[in-house]
mmCIF file of C-alpha atoms and ligand atoms in Angstrom:
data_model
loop_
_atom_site.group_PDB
_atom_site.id
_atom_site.type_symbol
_atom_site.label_atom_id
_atom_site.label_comp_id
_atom_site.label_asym_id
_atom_site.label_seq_id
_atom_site.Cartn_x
_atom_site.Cartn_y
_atom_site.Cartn_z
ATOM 1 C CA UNK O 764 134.042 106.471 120.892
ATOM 2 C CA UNK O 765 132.840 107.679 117.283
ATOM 3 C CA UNK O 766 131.219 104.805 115.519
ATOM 4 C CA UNK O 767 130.363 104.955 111.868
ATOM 5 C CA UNK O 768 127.340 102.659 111.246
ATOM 6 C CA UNK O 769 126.434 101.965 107.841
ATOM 7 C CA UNK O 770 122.377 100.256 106.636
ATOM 8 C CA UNK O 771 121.819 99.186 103.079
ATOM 9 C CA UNK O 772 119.250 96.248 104.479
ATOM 10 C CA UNK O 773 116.388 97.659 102.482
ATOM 11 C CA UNK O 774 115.693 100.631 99.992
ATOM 12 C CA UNK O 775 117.791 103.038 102.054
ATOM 13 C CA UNK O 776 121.403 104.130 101.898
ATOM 14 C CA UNK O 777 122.259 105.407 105.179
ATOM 15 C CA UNK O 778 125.135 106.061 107.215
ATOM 16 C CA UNK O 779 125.803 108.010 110.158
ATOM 17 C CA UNK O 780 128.894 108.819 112.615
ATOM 18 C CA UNK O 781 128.100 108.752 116.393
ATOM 19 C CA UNK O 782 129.458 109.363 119.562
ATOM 20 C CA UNK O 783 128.951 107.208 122.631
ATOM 21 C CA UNK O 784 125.845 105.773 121.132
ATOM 22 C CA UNK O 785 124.001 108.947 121.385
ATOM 23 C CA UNK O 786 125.746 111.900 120.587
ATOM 24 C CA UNK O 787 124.400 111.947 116.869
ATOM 25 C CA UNK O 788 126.904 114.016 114.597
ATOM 26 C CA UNK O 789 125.334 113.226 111.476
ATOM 27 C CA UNK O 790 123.267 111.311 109.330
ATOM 28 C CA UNK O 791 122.514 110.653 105.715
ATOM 29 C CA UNK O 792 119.765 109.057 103.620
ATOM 30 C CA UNK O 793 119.566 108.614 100.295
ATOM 31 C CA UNK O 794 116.136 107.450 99.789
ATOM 32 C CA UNK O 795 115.250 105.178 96.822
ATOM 33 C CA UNK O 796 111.455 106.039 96.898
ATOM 34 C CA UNK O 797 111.407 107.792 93.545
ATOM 35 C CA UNK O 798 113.093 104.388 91.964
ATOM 36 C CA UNK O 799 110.642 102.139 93.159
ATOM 37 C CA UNK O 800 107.469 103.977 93.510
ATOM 38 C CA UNK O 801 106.330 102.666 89.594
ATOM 39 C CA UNK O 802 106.454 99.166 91.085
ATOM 40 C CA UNK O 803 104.488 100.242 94.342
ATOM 41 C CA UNK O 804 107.032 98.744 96.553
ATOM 42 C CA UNK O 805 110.526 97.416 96.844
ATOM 43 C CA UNK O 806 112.391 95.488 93.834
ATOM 44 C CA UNK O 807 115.471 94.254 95.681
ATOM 45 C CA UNK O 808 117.117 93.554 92.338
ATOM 46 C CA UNK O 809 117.238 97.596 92.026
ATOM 47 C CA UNK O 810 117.701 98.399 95.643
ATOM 48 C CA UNK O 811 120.890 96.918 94.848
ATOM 49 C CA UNK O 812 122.199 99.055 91.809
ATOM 50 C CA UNK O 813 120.929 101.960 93.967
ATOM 51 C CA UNK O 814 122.809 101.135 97.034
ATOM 52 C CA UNK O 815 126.484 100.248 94.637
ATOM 53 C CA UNK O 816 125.335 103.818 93.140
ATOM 54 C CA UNK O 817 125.280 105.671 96.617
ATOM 55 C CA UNK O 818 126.857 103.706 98.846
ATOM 56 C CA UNK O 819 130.355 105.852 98.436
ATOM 57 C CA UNK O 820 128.629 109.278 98.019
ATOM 58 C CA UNK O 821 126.512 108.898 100.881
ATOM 59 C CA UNK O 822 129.514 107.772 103.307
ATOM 60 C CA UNK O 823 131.620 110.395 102.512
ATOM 61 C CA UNK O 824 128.768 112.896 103.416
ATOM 62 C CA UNK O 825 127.976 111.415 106.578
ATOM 63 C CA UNK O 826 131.853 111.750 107.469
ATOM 64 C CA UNK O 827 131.920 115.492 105.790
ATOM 65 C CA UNK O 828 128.603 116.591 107.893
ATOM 66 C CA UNK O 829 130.421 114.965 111.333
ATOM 67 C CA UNK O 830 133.782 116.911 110.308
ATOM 68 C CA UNK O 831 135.905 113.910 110.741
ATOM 69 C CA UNK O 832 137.633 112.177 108.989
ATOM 70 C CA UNK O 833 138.337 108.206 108.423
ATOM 71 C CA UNK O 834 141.355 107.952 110.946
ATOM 72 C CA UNK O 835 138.931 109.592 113.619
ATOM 73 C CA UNK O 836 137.126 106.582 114.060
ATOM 74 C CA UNK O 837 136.842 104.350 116.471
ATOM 75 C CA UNK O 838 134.819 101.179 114.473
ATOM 76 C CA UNK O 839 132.210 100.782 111.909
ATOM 77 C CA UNK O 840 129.133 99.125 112.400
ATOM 78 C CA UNK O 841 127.155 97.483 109.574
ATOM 79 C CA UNK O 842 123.342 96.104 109.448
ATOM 80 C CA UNK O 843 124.009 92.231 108.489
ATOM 81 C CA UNK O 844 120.730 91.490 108.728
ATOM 82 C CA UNK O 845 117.709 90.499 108.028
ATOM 83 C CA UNK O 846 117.342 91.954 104.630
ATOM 84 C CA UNK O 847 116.909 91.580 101.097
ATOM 85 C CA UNK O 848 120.334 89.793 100.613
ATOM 86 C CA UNK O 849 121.694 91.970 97.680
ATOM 87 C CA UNK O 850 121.229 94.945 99.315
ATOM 88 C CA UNK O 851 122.609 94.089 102.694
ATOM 89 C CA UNK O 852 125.926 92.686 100.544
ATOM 90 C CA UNK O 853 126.849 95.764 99.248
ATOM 91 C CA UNK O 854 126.991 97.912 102.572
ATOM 92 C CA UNK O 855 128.753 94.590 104.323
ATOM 93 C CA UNK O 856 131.376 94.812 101.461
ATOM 94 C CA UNK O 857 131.795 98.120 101.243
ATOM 95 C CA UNK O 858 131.929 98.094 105.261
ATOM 96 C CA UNK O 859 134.890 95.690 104.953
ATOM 97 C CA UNK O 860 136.643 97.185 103.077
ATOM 98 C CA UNK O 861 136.988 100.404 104.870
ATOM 99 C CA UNK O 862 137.903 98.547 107.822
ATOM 100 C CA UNK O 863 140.405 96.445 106.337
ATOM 101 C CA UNK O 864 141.811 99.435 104.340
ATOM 102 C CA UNK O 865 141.734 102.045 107.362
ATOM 103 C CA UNK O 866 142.761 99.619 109.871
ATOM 104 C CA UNK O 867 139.739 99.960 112.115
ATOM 105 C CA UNK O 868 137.308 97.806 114.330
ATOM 106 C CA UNK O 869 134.370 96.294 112.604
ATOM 107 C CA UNK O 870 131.707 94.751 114.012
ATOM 108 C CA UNK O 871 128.349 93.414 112.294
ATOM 109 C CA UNK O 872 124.369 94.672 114.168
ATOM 110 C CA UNK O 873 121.133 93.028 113.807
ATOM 111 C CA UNK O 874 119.073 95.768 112.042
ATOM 112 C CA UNK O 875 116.209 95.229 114.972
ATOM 113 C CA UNK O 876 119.006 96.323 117.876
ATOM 114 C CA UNK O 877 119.063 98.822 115.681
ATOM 115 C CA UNK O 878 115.442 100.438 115.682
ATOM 116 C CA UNK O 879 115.201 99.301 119.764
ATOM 117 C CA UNK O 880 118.277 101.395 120.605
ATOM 118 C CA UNK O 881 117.447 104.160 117.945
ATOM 119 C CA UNK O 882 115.781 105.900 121.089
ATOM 120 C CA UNK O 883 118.766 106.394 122.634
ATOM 121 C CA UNK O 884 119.242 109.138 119.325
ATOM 122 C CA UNK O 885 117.080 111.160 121.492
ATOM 123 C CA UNK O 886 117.428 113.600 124.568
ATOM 124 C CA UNK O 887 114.382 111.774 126.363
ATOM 125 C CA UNK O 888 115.198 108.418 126.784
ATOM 126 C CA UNK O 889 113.915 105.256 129.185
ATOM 127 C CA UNK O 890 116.356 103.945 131.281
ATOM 128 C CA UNK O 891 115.550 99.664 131.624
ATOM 129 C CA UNK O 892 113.733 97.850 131.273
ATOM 130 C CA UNK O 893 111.361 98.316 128.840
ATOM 131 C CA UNK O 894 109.004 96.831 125.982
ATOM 132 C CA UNK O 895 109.877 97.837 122.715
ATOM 133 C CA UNK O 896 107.720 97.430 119.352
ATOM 134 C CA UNK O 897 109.648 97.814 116.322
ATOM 135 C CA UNK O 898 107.106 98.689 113.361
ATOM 136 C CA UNK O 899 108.059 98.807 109.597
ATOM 137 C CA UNK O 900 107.383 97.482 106.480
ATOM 138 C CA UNK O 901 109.208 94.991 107.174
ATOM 139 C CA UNK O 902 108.754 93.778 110.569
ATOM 140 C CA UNK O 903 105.941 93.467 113.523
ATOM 141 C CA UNK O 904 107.853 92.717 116.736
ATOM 142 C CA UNK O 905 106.822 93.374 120.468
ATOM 143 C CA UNK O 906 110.206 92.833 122.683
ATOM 144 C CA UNK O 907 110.660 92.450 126.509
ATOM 145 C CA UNK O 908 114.525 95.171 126.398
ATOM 146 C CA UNK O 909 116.087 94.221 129.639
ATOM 147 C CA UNK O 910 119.569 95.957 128.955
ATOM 148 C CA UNK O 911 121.989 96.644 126.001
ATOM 149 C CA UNK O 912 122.130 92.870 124.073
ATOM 150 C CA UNK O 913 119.477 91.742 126.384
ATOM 151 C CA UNK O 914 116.450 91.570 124.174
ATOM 152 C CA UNK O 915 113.441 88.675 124.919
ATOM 153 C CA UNK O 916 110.676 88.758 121.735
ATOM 154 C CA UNK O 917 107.531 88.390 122.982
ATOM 155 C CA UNK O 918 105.492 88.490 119.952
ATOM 156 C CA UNK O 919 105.957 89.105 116.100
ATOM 157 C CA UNK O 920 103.911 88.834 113.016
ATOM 158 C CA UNK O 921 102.762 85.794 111.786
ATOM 159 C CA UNK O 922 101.897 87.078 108.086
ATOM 160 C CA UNK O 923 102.185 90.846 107.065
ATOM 161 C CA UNK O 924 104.119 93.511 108.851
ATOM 162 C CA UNK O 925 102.255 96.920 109.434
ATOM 163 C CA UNK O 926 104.028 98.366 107.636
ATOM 164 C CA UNK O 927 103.415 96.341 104.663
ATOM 165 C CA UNK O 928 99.371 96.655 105.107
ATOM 166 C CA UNK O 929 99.645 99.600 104.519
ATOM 167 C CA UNK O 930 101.411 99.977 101.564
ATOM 168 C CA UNK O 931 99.564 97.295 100.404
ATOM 169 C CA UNK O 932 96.029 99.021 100.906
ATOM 170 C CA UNK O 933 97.500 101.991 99.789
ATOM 171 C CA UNK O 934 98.105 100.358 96.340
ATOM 172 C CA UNK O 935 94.552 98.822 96.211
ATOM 173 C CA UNK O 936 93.109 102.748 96.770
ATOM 174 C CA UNK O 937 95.450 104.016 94.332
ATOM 175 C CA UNK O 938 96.882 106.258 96.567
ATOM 176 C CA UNK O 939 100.895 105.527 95.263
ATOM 177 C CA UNK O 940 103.685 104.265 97.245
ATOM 178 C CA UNK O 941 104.658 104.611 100.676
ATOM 179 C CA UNK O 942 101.614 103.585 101.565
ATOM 180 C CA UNK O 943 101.714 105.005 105.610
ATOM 181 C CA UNK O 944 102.294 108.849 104.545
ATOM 182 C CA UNK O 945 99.445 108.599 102.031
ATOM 183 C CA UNK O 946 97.296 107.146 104.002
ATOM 184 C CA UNK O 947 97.703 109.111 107.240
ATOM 185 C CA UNK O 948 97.358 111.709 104.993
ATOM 186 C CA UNK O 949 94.008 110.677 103.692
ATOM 187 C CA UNK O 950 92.480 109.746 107.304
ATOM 188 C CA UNK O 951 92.757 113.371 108.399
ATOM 189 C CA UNK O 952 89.560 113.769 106.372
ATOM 190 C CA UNK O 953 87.591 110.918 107.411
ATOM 191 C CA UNK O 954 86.044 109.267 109.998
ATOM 192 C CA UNK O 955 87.726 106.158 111.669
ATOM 193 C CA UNK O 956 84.449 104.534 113.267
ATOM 194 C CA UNK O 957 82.688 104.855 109.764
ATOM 195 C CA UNK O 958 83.473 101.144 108.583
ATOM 196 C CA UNK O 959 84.529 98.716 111.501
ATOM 197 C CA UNK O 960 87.475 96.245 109.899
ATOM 198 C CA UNK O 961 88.191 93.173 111.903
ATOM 199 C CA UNK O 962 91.003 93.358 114.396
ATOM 200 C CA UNK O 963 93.344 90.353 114.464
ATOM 201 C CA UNK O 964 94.095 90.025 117.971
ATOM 202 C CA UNK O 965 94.248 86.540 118.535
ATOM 203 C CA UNK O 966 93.996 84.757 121.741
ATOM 204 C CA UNK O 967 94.283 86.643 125.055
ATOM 205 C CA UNK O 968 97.743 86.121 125.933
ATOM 206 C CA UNK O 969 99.328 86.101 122.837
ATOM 207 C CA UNK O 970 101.344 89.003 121.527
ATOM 208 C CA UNK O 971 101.846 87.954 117.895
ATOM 209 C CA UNK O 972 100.190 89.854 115.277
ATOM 210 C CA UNK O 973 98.321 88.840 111.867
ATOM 211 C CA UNK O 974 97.278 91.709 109.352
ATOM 212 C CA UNK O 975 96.707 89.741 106.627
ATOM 213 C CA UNK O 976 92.546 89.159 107.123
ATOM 214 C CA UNK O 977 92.754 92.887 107.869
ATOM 215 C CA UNK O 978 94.083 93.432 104.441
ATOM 216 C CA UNK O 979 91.903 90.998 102.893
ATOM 217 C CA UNK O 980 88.645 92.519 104.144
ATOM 218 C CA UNK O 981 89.931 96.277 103.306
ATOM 219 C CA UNK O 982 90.328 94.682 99.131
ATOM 220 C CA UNK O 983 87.458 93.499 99.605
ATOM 221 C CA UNK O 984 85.443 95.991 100.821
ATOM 222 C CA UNK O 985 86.701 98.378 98.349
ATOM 223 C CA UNK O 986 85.895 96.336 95.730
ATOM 224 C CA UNK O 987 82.335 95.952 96.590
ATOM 225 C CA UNK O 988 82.011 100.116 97.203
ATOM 226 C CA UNK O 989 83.971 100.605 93.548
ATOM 227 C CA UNK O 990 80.974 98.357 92.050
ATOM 228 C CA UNK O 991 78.608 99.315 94.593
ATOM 229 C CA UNK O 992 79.017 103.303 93.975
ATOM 230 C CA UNK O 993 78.738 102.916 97.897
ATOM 231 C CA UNK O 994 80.250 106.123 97.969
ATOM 232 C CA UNK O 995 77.335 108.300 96.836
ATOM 233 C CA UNK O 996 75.807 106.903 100.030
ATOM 234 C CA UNK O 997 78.401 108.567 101.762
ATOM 235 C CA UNK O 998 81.613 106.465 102.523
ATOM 236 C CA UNK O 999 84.274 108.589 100.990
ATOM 237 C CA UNK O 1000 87.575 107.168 100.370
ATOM 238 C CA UNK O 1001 89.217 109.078 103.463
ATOM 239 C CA UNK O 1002 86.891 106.628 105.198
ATOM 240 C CA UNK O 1003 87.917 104.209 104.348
ATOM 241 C CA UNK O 1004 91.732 104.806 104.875
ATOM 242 C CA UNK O 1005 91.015 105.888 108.489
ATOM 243 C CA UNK O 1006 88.919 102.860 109.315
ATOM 244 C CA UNK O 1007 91.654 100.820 108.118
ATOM 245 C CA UNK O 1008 94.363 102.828 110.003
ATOM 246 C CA UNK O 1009 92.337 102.817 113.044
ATOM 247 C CA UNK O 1010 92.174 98.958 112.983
ATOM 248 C CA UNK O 1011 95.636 98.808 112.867
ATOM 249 C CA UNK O 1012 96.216 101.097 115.118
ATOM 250 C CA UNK O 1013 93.686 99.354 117.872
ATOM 251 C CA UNK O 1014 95.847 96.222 117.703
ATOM 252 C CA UNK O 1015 99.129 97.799 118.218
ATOM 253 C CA UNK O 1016 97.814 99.639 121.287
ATOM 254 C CA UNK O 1017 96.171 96.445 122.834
ATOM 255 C CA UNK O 1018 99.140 93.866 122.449
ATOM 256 C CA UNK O 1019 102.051 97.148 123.647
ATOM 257 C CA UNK O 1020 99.794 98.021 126.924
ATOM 258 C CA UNK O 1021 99.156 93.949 127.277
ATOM 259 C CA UNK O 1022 102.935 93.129 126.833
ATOM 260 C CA UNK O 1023 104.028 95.992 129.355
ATOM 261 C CA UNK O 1024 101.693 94.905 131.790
ATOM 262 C CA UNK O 1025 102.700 91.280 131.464
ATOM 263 C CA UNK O 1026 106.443 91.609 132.263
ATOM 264 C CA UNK O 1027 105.947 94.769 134.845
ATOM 265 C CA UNK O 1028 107.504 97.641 133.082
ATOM 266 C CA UNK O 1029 106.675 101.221 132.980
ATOM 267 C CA UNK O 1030 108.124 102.710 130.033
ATOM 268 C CA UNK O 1031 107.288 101.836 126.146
ATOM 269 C CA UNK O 1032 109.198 102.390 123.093
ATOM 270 C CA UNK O 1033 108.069 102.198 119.695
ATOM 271 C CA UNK O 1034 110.348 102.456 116.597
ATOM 272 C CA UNK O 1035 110.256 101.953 112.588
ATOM 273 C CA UNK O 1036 108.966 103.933 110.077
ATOM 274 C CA UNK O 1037 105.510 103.540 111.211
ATOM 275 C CA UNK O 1038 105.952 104.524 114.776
ATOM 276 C CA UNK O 1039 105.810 107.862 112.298
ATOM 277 C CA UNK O 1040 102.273 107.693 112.177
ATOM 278 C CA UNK O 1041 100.434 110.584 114.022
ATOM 279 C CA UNK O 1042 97.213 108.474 115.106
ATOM 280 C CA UNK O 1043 99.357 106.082 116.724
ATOM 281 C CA UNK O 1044 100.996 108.003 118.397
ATOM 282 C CA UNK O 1045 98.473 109.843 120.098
ATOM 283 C CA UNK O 1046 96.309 106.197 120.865
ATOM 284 C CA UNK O 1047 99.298 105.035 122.420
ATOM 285 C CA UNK O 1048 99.904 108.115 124.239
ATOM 286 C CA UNK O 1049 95.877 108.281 125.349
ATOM 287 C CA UNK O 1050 96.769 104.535 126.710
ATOM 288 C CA UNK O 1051 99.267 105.264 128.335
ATOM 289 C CA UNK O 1052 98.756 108.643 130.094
ATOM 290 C CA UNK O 1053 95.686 106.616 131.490
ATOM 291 C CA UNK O 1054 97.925 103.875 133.388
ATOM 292 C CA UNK O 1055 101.145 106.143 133.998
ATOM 293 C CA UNK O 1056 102.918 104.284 131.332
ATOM 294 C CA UNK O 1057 105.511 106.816 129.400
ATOM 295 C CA UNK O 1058 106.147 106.134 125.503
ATOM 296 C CA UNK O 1059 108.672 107.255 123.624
ATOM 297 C CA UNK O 1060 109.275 108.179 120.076
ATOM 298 C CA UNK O 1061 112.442 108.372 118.213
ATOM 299 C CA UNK O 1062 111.869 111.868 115.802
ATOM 300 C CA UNK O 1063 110.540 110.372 112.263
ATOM 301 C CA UNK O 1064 114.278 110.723 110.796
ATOM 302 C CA UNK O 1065 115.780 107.907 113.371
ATOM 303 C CA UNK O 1066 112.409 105.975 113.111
ATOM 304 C CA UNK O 1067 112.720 105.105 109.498
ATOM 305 C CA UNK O 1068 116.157 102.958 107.943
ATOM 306 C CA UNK O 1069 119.012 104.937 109.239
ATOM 307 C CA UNK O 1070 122.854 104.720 110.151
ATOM 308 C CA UNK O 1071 123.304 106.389 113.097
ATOM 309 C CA UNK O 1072 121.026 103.701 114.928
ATOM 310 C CA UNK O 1073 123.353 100.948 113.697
ATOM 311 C CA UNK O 1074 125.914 103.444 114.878
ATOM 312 C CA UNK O 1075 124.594 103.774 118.345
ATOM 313 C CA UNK O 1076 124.119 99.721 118.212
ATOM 314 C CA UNK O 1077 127.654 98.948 117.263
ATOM 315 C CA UNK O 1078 128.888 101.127 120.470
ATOM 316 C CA UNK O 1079 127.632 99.041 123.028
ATOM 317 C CA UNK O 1080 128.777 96.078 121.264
ATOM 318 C CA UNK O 1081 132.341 97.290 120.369
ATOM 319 C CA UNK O 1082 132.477 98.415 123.976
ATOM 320 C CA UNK O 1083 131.827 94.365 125.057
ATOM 321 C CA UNK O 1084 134.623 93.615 123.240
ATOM 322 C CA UNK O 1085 132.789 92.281 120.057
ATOM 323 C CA UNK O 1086 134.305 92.414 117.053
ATOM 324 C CA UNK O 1087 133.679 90.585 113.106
ATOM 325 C CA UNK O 1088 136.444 89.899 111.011
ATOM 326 C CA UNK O 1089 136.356 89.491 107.324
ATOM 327 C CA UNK O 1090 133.960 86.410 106.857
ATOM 328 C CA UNK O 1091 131.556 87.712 108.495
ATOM 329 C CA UNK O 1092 128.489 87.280 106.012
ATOM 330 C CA UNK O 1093 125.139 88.811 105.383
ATOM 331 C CA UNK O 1094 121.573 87.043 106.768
ATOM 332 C CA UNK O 1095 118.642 87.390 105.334
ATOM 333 C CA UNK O 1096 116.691 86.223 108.368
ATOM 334 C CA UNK O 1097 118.060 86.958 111.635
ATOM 335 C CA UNK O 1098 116.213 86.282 115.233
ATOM 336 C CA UNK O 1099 116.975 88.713 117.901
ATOM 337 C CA UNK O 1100 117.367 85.970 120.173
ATOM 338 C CA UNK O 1101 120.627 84.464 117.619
ATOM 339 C CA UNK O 1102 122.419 87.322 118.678
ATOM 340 C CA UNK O 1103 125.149 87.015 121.275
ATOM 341 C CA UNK O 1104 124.268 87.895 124.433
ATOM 342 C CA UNK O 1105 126.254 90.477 126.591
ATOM 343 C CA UNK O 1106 127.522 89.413 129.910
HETATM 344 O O1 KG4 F 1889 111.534 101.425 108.954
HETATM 345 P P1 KG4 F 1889 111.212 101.648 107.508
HETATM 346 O O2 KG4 F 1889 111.741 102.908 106.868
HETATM 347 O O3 KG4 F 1889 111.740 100.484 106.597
HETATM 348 C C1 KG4 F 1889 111.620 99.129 106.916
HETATM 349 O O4 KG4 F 1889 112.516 98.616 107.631
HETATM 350 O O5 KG4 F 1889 110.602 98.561 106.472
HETATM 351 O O6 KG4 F 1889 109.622 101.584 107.374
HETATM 352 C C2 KG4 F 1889 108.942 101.767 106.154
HETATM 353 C C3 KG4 F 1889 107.476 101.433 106.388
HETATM 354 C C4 KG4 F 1889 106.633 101.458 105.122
HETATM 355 O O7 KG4 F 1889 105.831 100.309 105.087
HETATM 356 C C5 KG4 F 1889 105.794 102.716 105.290
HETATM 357 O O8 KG4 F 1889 104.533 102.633 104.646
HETATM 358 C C6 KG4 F 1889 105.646 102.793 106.781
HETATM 359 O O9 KG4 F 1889 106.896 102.377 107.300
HETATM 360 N N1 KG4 F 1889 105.369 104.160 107.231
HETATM 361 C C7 KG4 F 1889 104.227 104.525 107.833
HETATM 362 C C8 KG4 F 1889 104.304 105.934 108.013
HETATM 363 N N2 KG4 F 1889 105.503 106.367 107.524
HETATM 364 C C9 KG4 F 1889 106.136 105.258 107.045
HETATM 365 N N3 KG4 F 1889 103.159 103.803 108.207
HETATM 366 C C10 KG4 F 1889 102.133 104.472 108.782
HETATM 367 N N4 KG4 F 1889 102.119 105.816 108.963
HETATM 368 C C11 KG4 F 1889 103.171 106.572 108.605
HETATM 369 N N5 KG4 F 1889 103.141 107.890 108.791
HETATM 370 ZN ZN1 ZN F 1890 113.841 98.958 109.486
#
């Protein structure tokens, strides 16, 4: 089956074709980074324009890289939801109207299947079940993945995303927008036990995250260091980006190991743009190699907003027999646990 799967549910155009929900035969991004870097994150009101801009240009590439064209597929799938509304609309409409137009299947994805079956992108795959984190700017999620559709949350953020501290701390260093490139960047030159931020990690058995106190004390300890001239006494700012990264990245790996060791399971995935981030990777790895746990890693291109994971997404749906007709609407907030369940 080639699927076409379409995401416009943040600053990203993307669309990619599919086959089988993993043979990956292309995909696009057009990223709007540029557009909103001024404002040091995202202003949905121009994520929209952008998407109406490059929402044609960008399908019509993703079908010109796969060499097929419209009549070779086999459905569309389209992110509808959660979001910023305006952006989501325009890929949904534009979505529809394909289908209805080319006479072809069309069913609607949670953009969170998405990122949790985004592994399946990739050669090296776990079979289930598995726990899944899904880490962007957008969302902090920890999921128990028991099959395709079968998804249990097990924890989420209850303020920030990760994702979002960093680009947030990022703006209070005046290091520009994304914040988790710059950042990373920056920590390679400094020392992560140099300034110990608190880690949020709640009670014991809870798998929820906060990263908002985390944030707080990083503004406020670089305010006291910019009036302090702290930094003749040798706290650099590299330090102070890889203290903060390393408190992040502590909490991550503590509430993944404590989640796979709570429902049994061997094998870990992590996904969203900043399951891109180098230091993570290798503390989760460290963990892991320690208690024979295996993680995987989609590559950075099917860890940040993309198509072809709504692609592989819409497979194993369309292959259930789901399908959306034309009301099907956009959500700006949409549970993993609303979806509908597969038998
Ligand atoms: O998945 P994504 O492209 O979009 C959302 O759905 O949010 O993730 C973007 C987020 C941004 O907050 C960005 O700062 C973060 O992922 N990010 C990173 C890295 N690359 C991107 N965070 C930490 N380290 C990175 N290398
Ligand atoms: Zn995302």
């Amino acid at each position: 089956m080639i699927i076409l799967g379409i995401d416009t549910s943040c600053d990203d155009t993307s669309a990619g074709v599919v086959v089988d929900g993993r043979q990956v035969l292309s995909n696009v991004v057009h990223s709007q980074v540029k557009l909103h870097q001024p404002h040091g994150g995202v202003v949905p009101e121009l994520a929209s324009r952008e998407h109406l801009k490059n929402i044609m240009p960008v399908v019509s590439e993703s079908l010109r890289k796969a060499n097929i064209r419209m009549r070779d597929l086999d459905g569309i799938a389209v992110t509808v939801g959660p979001g910023l509304v305006g952006a989501l609309l325009v890929g949904l409409y534009y979505a529809k109207g394909l289908s209805y137009v080319h006479n072809i299947p069309l069913v609607g994805i949670n953009h969170l299947e998405g990122h949790i079956l985004s592994i399946f992108l990739e050669e090296e795959s776990p079979g289930f079940p598995f726990v899944a984190l899904t880490v962007s700017g957008g969302h902090t999620s920890l999921y128990h993945v028991e099959g395709y559709g079968k998804y249990t949350q097990m924890g989420q953020t209850l303020d920030d995303a990760a994702g979002e501290a960093f680009d947030k701390v990022a703006k209070i260093l005046g290091l520009g927008y994304p914040g988790g490139p710059v950042i990373e960047n920056s920590a390679r030159d400094g020392s992560k036990d140099r300034i110990n931020f608190p880690r949020a990690y709640l009670s014991s058995d809870s798998f929820d995250f906060s990263f908002s106190g985390l944030k707080t004390a990083v503004a406020l300890y670089i305010k006291k260091w910019r009036e302090s001239q702290e930094e003749a006494e040798g706290v650099a700012l590299a330090d102070i980006a890889a203290s903060f990264q390393e408190a992040v990245v502590d909490v991550l790996v503590r509430k993944v190991m404590g989640a796979r060791k709570k429902v049994g399971v061997t094998s870990v995935v992590v996904a969203g743009g900043v399951a891109c981030n180098d230091r993570l990777r290798t503390s989760l790895n460290e963990a892991g190699s320690s208690r024979d746990i295996q993680v995987y890693y989609p590559r950075p291109e099917y860890c940040t907003d993309n198509g072809a994971m709504i692609a592989a997404a819409g497979y194993n749906r369309l292959l259930n027999d789901e399908k959306d007709d034309m009301s099907m609407d956009v959500r700006s907030k949409y549970p993993i646990q609303d979806l509908p369940p597969f038998p």
